[in-house]
Amino acid sequence: MATGKIIIAIDGYSSCGKSTMAKTLAHAIGYIYIDSGAMYRAVTLFALRNRWIINGKPNVEKIISGLNDMKITFRWDEKTGKNTTFLNGENIEDEIRKPEVSKYVSPVSTIAEVRKAMVKQQRENGKNKGIVMDGRDIGTVVFPDAELKVFMMAAPEIRAQRRFLELTDKGLNVNFDEIKANVDERDKIDSNREISPLKKAGDAIILDNSNLTREEQLKWVLEKVKEITG
Ligand code: DC
C-alpha cells in the first residue's frame, strides 16, 4: 500500500473519455490534473498559426526550433469549472479542440524533439506526486513507476459518436464520418509510431467504458485508488 500521494497515469485511445475521467477523479481526490494531449495540441496550434504545416506535412525543423518560444501552462477556470490550457498567456482551450488541430496533432506528436520537450515538462509537473495525467505514454514512458495505471478503451463508433456530440454541443458544424475517420487515423498513427507508441503498460488495468456511465467509471477508479492508498 502506498503512503501519501500517488501518481495516476491514464492512457488510452482517442476520444474514449480519458480526460473526463481524469478530471473528475483529480477533483474528487484533490489532485492536480494534467491533460498531456492538450500540450501536443498546443504545439500543433502554434505550428498551424505559423504556417509550419503545409499541405498536411509538418515542417519538423521549424517546429523544433519554435519549441523554445512556446510556453504551455494550465490554469483552473472557476467560471467554467475546467482546467484551461494557455499558450504564451493566451487561453487556447477552445482553439485546440477544433478539427483542424485534431487533424494534425498525431503527426506533430510523432516528432522526437517535441515528445522530449513535453515529457520533460510532464515529469516536472509530477515531481511532487498528487497528480492525475492522461495521454498515450504516461504509464509507459512519462511515469513508468506510477502507482496506478489505467488503460482506457471503447469501441471506435462510440468514441466517434462522443466526439461528434461534444463538438455539435459547442455549435460546430461537423460531419460524423469525418470524425470517425479522424479517430481511426489517430488510433493508427498513435499506435504505430516509432517513439512512445500507444500501448498498454504491463501493469496497467484495462477499463473498457463502452457501456459505462461517467458515474460508474468514476466509482470504478475511486475504488482502485482506495485499494492502493488505503
Ligand atoms: O488526448 P488527445 O486526443 O487530446 O491527444 C491528442 C493527440 O496527442 C493524440 O492523437 C496523440 C498525441 N498524444 C501523445 O502522443 N502523447 C500523449 N501523452 C498525449 C497525446
mmCIF file of C-alpha atoms and ligand atoms in Angstrom:
data_model
loop_
_atom_site.group_PDB
_atom_site.id
_atom_site.type_symbol
_atom_site.label_atom_id
_atom_site.label_comp_id
_atom_site.label_asym_id
_atom_site.label_seq_id
_atom_site.Cartn_x
_atom_site.Cartn_y
_atom_site.Cartn_z
ATOM 1 C CA MET A 1 0.000 0.000 0.000
ATOM 2 C CA ALA A 2 1.287 3.481 -0.910
ATOM 3 C CA THR A 3 1.607 6.113 1.773
ATOM 4 C CA GLY A 4 0.925 9.724 0.863
ATOM 5 C CA LYS A 5 0.037 10.983 -2.578
ATOM 6 C CA ILE A 6 0.461 8.872 -5.670
ATOM 7 C CA ILE A 7 0.791 9.331 -9.433
ATOM 8 C CA ILE A 8 -2.150 8.164 -11.523
ATOM 9 C CA ALA A 9 -1.497 7.537 -15.217
ATOM 10 C CA ILE A 10 -4.462 7.232 -17.558
ATOM 11 C CA ASP A 11 -3.687 6.187 -21.113
ATOM 12 C CA GLY A 12 -5.814 5.046 -23.982
ATOM 13 C CA TYR A 13 -7.262 5.653 -27.406
ATOM 14 C CA SER A 14 -8.542 8.982 -28.732
ATOM 15 C CA SER A 15 -11.916 10.161 -27.503
ATOM 16 C CA CYS A 16 -12.556 7.396 -25.029
ATOM 17 C CA GLY A 17 -13.227 9.738 -22.149
ATOM 18 C CA LYS A 18 -9.784 9.770 -20.561
ATOM 19 C CA SER A 19 -9.826 13.453 -19.750
ATOM 20 C CA THR A 20 -13.377 13.359 -18.392
ATOM 21 C CA MET A 21 -12.452 10.576 -16.019
ATOM 22 C CA ALA A 22 -9.028 12.014 -15.135
ATOM 23 C CA LYS A 23 -10.532 15.431 -14.429
ATOM 24 C CA THR A 24 -13.355 14.220 -12.227
ATOM 25 C CA LEU A 25 -11.025 11.835 -10.416
ATOM 26 C CA ALA A 26 -8.483 14.602 -9.706
ATOM 27 C CA HIS A 27 -11.271 16.843 -8.468
ATOM 28 C CA ALA A 28 -12.692 14.119 -6.216
ATOM 29 C CA ILE A 29 -9.372 13.380 -4.522
ATOM 30 C CA GLY A 30 -7.855 16.873 -4.578
ATOM 31 C CA TYR A 31 -5.062 16.082 -7.046
ATOM 32 C CA ILE A 32 -3.618 18.172 -9.896
ATOM 33 C CA TYR A 33 -4.884 17.204 -13.333
ATOM 34 C CA ILE A 34 -2.721 17.490 -16.444
ATOM 35 C CA ASP A 35 -4.070 16.794 -19.924
ATOM 36 C CA SER A 36 -0.902 15.826 -21.821
ATOM 37 C CA GLY A 37 -2.794 15.697 -25.133
ATOM 38 C CA ALA A 38 -3.551 19.412 -24.716
ATOM 39 C CA MET A 39 0.198 20.045 -24.749
ATOM 40 C CA TYR A 40 0.649 18.289 -28.114
ATOM 41 C CA ARG A 41 -2.424 20.156 -29.348
ATOM 42 C CA ALA A 42 -0.880 23.470 -28.252
ATOM 43 C CA VAL A 43 2.286 22.726 -30.243
ATOM 44 C CA THR A 44 0.122 21.848 -33.248
ATOM 45 C CA LEU A 45 -1.859 25.084 -32.964
ATOM 46 C CA PHE A 46 1.367 27.084 -32.745
ATOM 47 C CA ALA A 47 2.669 25.298 -35.855
ATOM 48 C CA LEU A 48 -0.567 25.910 -37.788
ATOM 49 C CA ARG A 49 -0.587 29.598 -36.898
ATOM 50 C CA ASN A 50 2.998 29.952 -38.087
ATOM 51 C CA ARG A 51 2.222 28.038 -41.280
ATOM 52 C CA TRP A 52 4.658 25.305 -40.380
ATOM 53 C CA ILE A 53 2.195 22.670 -41.588
ATOM 54 C CA ILE A 54 1.952 22.888 -45.338
ATOM 55 C CA ASN A 55 -0.194 20.528 -47.437
ATOM 56 C CA GLY A 56 -0.704 18.386 -44.367
ATOM 57 C CA LYS A 57 3.022 17.960 -43.747
ATOM 58 C CA PRO A 58 4.607 19.373 -40.584
ATOM 59 C CA ASN A 59 7.884 21.246 -41.129
ATOM 60 C CA VAL A 60 9.847 19.364 -38.490
ATOM 61 C CA GLU A 61 12.814 21.736 -38.328
ATOM 62 C CA LYS A 62 10.665 24.825 -37.888
ATOM 63 C CA ILE A 63 8.554 23.177 -35.206
ATOM 64 C CA ILE A 64 11.637 22.044 -33.283
ATOM 65 C CA SER A 65 13.227 25.470 -33.471
ATOM 66 C CA GLY A 66 9.967 27.016 -32.261
ATOM 67 C CA LEU A 67 9.702 24.844 -29.143
ATOM 68 C CA ASN A 68 11.565 27.387 -27.019
ATOM 69 C CA ASP A 69 9.036 30.051 -27.960
ATOM 70 C CA MET A 70 6.079 28.072 -26.635
ATOM 71 C CA LYS A 71 5.146 28.276 -23.001
ATOM 72 C CA ILE A 72 2.308 25.905 -22.229
ATOM 73 C CA THR A 73 0.571 26.283 -18.891
ATOM 74 C CA PHE A 74 -2.657 25.164 -17.235
ATOM 75 C CA ARG A 75 -4.975 27.103 -15.002
ATOM 76 C CA TRP A 76 -8.177 26.190 -13.263
ATOM 77 C CA ASP A 77 -11.069 28.293 -14.578
ATOM 78 C CA GLU A 78 -13.542 28.958 -11.759
ATOM 79 C CA LYS A 79 -16.227 30.117 -14.217
ATOM 80 C CA THR A 80 -16.306 27.019 -16.404
ATOM 81 C CA GLY A 81 -15.087 24.632 -13.707
ATOM 82 C CA LYS A 82 -12.495 23.418 -16.214
ATOM 83 C CA ASN A 83 -8.771 23.100 -16.416
ATOM 84 C CA THR A 84 -7.778 25.530 -19.129
ATOM 85 C CA THR A 85 -4.772 25.417 -21.452
ATOM 86 C CA PHE A 86 -2.734 28.553 -22.121
ATOM 87 C CA LEU A 87 -0.120 29.173 -24.784
ATOM 88 C CA ASN A 88 2.169 32.114 -24.051
ATOM 89 C CA GLY A 89 -0.510 33.510 -21.764
ATOM 90 C CA GLU A 90 -3.388 33.123 -24.256
ATOM 91 C CA ASN A 91 -6.360 30.908 -23.424
ATOM 92 C CA ILE A 92 -6.355 28.351 -26.263
ATOM 93 C CA GLU A 93 -8.681 25.769 -24.704
ATOM 94 C CA ASP A 94 -11.371 26.076 -27.404
ATOM 95 C CA GLU A 95 -8.965 26.501 -30.321
ATOM 96 C CA ILE A 96 -7.062 23.285 -29.598
ATOM 97 C CA ARG A 97 -10.258 21.164 -29.654
ATOM 98 C CA LYS A 98 -11.150 22.198 -33.197
ATOM 99 C CA PRO A 99 -10.998 19.608 -36.020
ATOM 100 C CA GLU A 100 -8.114 21.443 -37.738
ATOM 101 C CA VAL A 101 -5.897 20.782 -34.714
ATOM 102 C CA SER A 102 -7.201 17.207 -34.253
ATOM 103 C CA LYS A 103 -6.289 16.534 -37.870
ATOM 104 C CA TYR A 104 -2.590 17.345 -37.474
ATOM 105 C CA VAL A 105 -1.856 16.626 -33.816
ATOM 106 C CA SER A 106 -0.917 12.964 -34.319
ATOM 107 C CA PRO A 107 1.760 13.653 -36.973
ATOM 108 C CA VAL A 108 3.145 16.525 -34.871
ATOM 109 C CA SER A 109 3.308 14.273 -31.824
ATOM 110 C CA THR A 110 5.498 11.768 -33.673
ATOM 111 C CA ILE A 111 8.392 14.302 -33.699
ATOM 112 C CA ALA A 112 11.032 13.062 -31.240
ATOM 113 C CA GLU A 113 12.140 16.506 -30.015
ATOM 114 C CA VAL A 114 8.549 17.566 -29.433
ATOM 115 C CA ARG A 115 7.995 14.485 -27.286
ATOM 116 C CA LYS A 116 11.223 15.056 -25.387
ATOM 117 C CA ALA A 117 10.226 18.610 -24.500
ATOM 118 C CA MET A 118 6.678 17.630 -23.474
ATOM 119 C CA VAL A 119 7.818 14.655 -21.379
ATOM 120 C CA LYS A 120 10.304 16.880 -19.545
ATOM 121 C CA GLN A 121 7.541 19.319 -18.605
ATOM 122 C CA GLN A 122 5.162 16.485 -17.664
ATOM 123 C CA ARG A 123 7.709 14.947 -15.294
ATOM 124 C CA GLU A 124 8.299 18.354 -13.766
ATOM 125 C CA ASN A 125 4.537 18.663 -13.167
ATOM 126 C CA GLY A 126 4.510 15.294 -11.399
ATOM 127 C CA LYS A 127 7.585 15.619 -9.244
ATOM 128 C CA ASN A 128 5.557 16.165 -6.055
ATOM 129 C CA LYS A 129 3.061 13.388 -6.939
ATOM 130 C CA GLY A 130 -0.618 14.002 -6.190
ATOM 131 C CA ILE A 131 -1.269 14.151 -9.924
ATOM 132 C CA VAL A 132 -3.588 12.557 -12.463
ATOM 133 C CA MET A 133 -2.232 12.745 -16.007
ATOM 134 C CA ASP A 134 -3.875 11.381 -19.116
ATOM 135 C CA GLY A 135 -2.374 10.674 -22.520
ATOM 136 C CA ARG A 136 -0.855 7.889 -24.592
ATOM 137 C CA ASP A 137 2.529 7.205 -22.978
ATOM 138 C CA ILE A 138 2.034 8.285 -19.379
ATOM 139 C CA GLY A 139 2.226 4.815 -17.816
ATOM 140 C CA THR A 140 4.853 3.531 -20.239
ATOM 141 C CA VAL A 141 7.280 6.460 -20.651
ATOM 142 C CA VAL A 142 6.453 9.556 -18.608
ATOM 143 C CA PHE A 143 5.786 7.856 -15.268
ATOM 144 C CA PRO A 144 6.749 4.180 -15.575
ATOM 145 C CA ASP A 145 6.653 3.963 -11.766
ATOM 146 C CA ALA A 146 3.161 5.436 -11.383
ATOM 147 C CA GLU A 147 1.357 3.682 -8.534
ATOM 148 C CA LEU A 148 -1.898 3.402 -10.509
ATOM 149 C CA LYS A 149 -2.087 2.940 -14.277
ATOM 150 C CA VAL A 150 -5.344 2.690 -16.179
ATOM 151 C CA PHE A 151 -5.604 1.827 -19.863
ATOM 152 C CA MET A 152 -8.920 3.013 -21.297
ATOM 153 C CA MET A 153 -10.683 1.781 -24.358
ATOM 154 C CA ALA A 154 -14.116 1.942 -26.012
ATOM 155 C CA ALA A 155 -15.492 0.853 -29.385
ATOM 156 C CA PRO A 156 -14.426 3.242 -32.216
ATOM 157 C CA GLU A 157 -18.055 4.031 -33.202
ATOM 158 C CA ILE A 158 -18.868 5.003 -29.634
ATOM 159 C CA ARG A 159 -15.781 7.200 -29.390
ATOM 160 C CA ALA A 160 -16.602 8.959 -32.675
ATOM 161 C CA GLN A 161 -20.184 9.483 -31.502
ATOM 162 C CA ARG A 162 -18.976 11.051 -28.242
ATOM 163 C CA ARG A 163 -16.618 13.423 -30.051
ATOM 164 C CA PHE A 164 -19.388 14.298 -32.532
ATOM 165 C CA LEU A 165 -21.760 15.237 -29.686
ATOM 166 C CA GLU A 166 -19.050 17.190 -27.896
ATOM 167 C CA LEU A 167 -18.380 19.327 -30.998
ATOM 168 C CA THR A 168 -22.024 19.777 -32.041
ATOM 169 C CA ASP A 169 -22.830 20.792 -28.451
ATOM 170 C CA LYS A 170 -20.305 23.588 -28.918
ATOM 171 C CA GLY A 171 -22.225 24.665 -32.035
ATOM 172 C CA LEU A 172 -19.662 23.392 -34.546
ATOM 173 C CA ASN A 173 -20.901 22.066 -37.847
ATOM 174 C CA VAL A 174 -19.126 18.714 -38.165
ATOM 175 C CA ASN A 175 -19.577 15.539 -40.130
ATOM 176 C CA PHE A 176 -19.802 12.187 -38.297
ATOM 177 C CA ASP A 177 -17.967 10.195 -40.985
ATOM 178 C CA GLU A 178 -15.072 12.649 -40.960
ATOM 179 C CA ILE A 179 -14.824 12.424 -37.188
ATOM 180 C CA LYS A 180 -14.884 8.632 -37.297
ATOM 181 C CA ALA A 181 -12.145 8.691 -39.982
ATOM 182 C CA ASN A 182 -10.066 11.016 -37.760
ATOM 183 C CA VAL A 183 -10.496 8.712 -34.737
ATOM 184 C CA ASP A 184 -9.386 5.701 -36.850
ATOM 185 C CA GLU A 185 -6.467 7.610 -38.352
ATOM 186 C CA ARG A 186 -5.247 8.840 -34.969
ATOM 187 C CA ASP A 187 -5.500 5.323 -33.491
ATOM 188 C CA LYS A 188 -3.335 4.109 -36.350
ATOM 189 C CA ILE A 189 -0.667 6.817 -36.064
ATOM 190 C CA ASP A 190 -0.618 6.816 -32.236
ATOM 191 C CA SER A 191 -0.272 3.018 -32.035
ATOM 192 C CA ASN A 192 2.295 2.588 -34.790
ATOM 193 C CA ARG A 193 4.671 5.493 -34.318
ATOM 194 C CA GLU A 194 8.271 4.639 -33.571
ATOM 195 C CA ILE A 195 8.697 6.656 -30.384
ATOM 196 C CA SER A 196 6.476 6.002 -27.367
ATOM 197 C CA PRO A 197 3.609 4.366 -29.269
ATOM 198 C CA LEU A 198 0.284 3.993 -27.519
ATOM 199 C CA LYS A 199 0.354 0.651 -25.766
ATOM 200 C CA LYS A 200 -0.851 -0.759 -22.515
ATOM 201 C CA ALA A 201 1.810 -0.808 -19.791
ATOM 202 C CA GLY A 202 2.301 -4.324 -18.434
ATOM 203 C CA ASP A 203 0.990 -3.255 -15.032
ATOM 204 C CA ALA A 204 -1.943 -1.134 -16.261
ATOM 205 C CA ILE A 205 -5.537 -2.115 -15.530
ATOM 206 C CA ILE A 206 -7.870 -2.120 -18.543
ATOM 207 C CA LEU A 207 -11.092 -0.134 -18.388
ATOM 208 C CA ASP A 208 -13.487 -0.600 -21.312
ATOM 209 C CA ASN A 209 -16.074 2.104 -20.808
ATOM 210 C CA SER A 210 -18.176 1.435 -23.936
ATOM 211 C CA ASN A 211 -21.172 0.714 -21.735
ATOM 212 C CA LEU A 212 -20.373 2.635 -18.573
ATOM 213 C CA THR A 213 -21.762 5.952 -17.426
ATOM 214 C CA ARG A 214 -19.392 8.655 -16.179
ATOM 215 C CA GLU A 215 -20.551 7.978 -12.624
ATOM 216 C CA GLU A 216 -19.881 4.247 -12.957
ATOM 217 C CA GLN A 217 -16.371 4.792 -14.269
ATOM 218 C CA LEU A 218 -15.563 7.311 -11.541
ATOM 219 C CA LYS A 219 -16.739 4.837 -8.918
ATOM 220 C CA TRP A 220 -14.587 2.140 -10.518
ATOM 221 C CA VAL A 221 -11.422 4.228 -10.491
ATOM 222 C CA LEU A 222 -12.023 5.601 -6.979
ATOM 223 C CA GLU A 223 -12.129 2.016 -5.755
ATOM 224 C CA LYS A 224 -8.786 1.339 -7.425
ATOM 225 C CA VAL A 225 -7.272 4.431 -5.761
ATOM 226 C CA LYS A 226 -8.617 3.302 -2.423
ATOM 227 C CA GLU A 227 -7.100 -0.158 -2.859
ATOM 228 C CA ILE A 228 -3.686 1.471 -3.328
ATOM 229 C CA THR A 229 -3.771 4.315 -0.842
ATOM 230 C CA GLY A 230 -5.870 2.624 1.814
HETATM 231 O O1 DC B 1 -5.775 13.058 -25.865
HETATM 232 P P1 DC B 1 -5.917 13.882 -27.137
HETATM 233 O O2 DC B 1 -6.849 13.272 -28.151
HETATM 234 O O3 DC B 1 -6.242 15.312 -26.880
HETATM 235 O O4 DC B 1 -4.453 13.843 -27.779
HETATM 236 C C1 DC B 1 -4.166 14.444 -28.996
HETATM 237 C C2 DC B 1 -3.014 13.762 -29.698
HETATM 238 O O5 DC B 1 -1.805 13.982 -28.990
HETATM 239 C C3 DC B 1 -3.124 12.257 -29.865
HETATM 240 O O6 DC B 1 -3.691 11.914 -31.101
HETATM 241 C C4 DC B 1 -1.695 11.769 -29.760
HETATM 242 C C5 DC B 1 -0.974 12.847 -29.035
HETATM 243 N N1 DC B 1 -0.604 12.490 -27.665
HETATM 244 C C6 DC B 1 0.583 11.814 -27.488
HETATM 245 O O7 DC B 1 1.230 11.463 -28.463
HETATM 246 N N2 DC B 1 1.013 11.524 -26.249
HETATM 247 C C7 DC B 1 0.302 11.885 -25.169
HETATM 248 N N3 DC B 1 0.778 11.607 -23.955
HETATM 249 C C8 DC B 1 -0.919 12.561 -25.328
HETATM 250 C C9 DC B 1 -1.364 12.833 -26.598
#
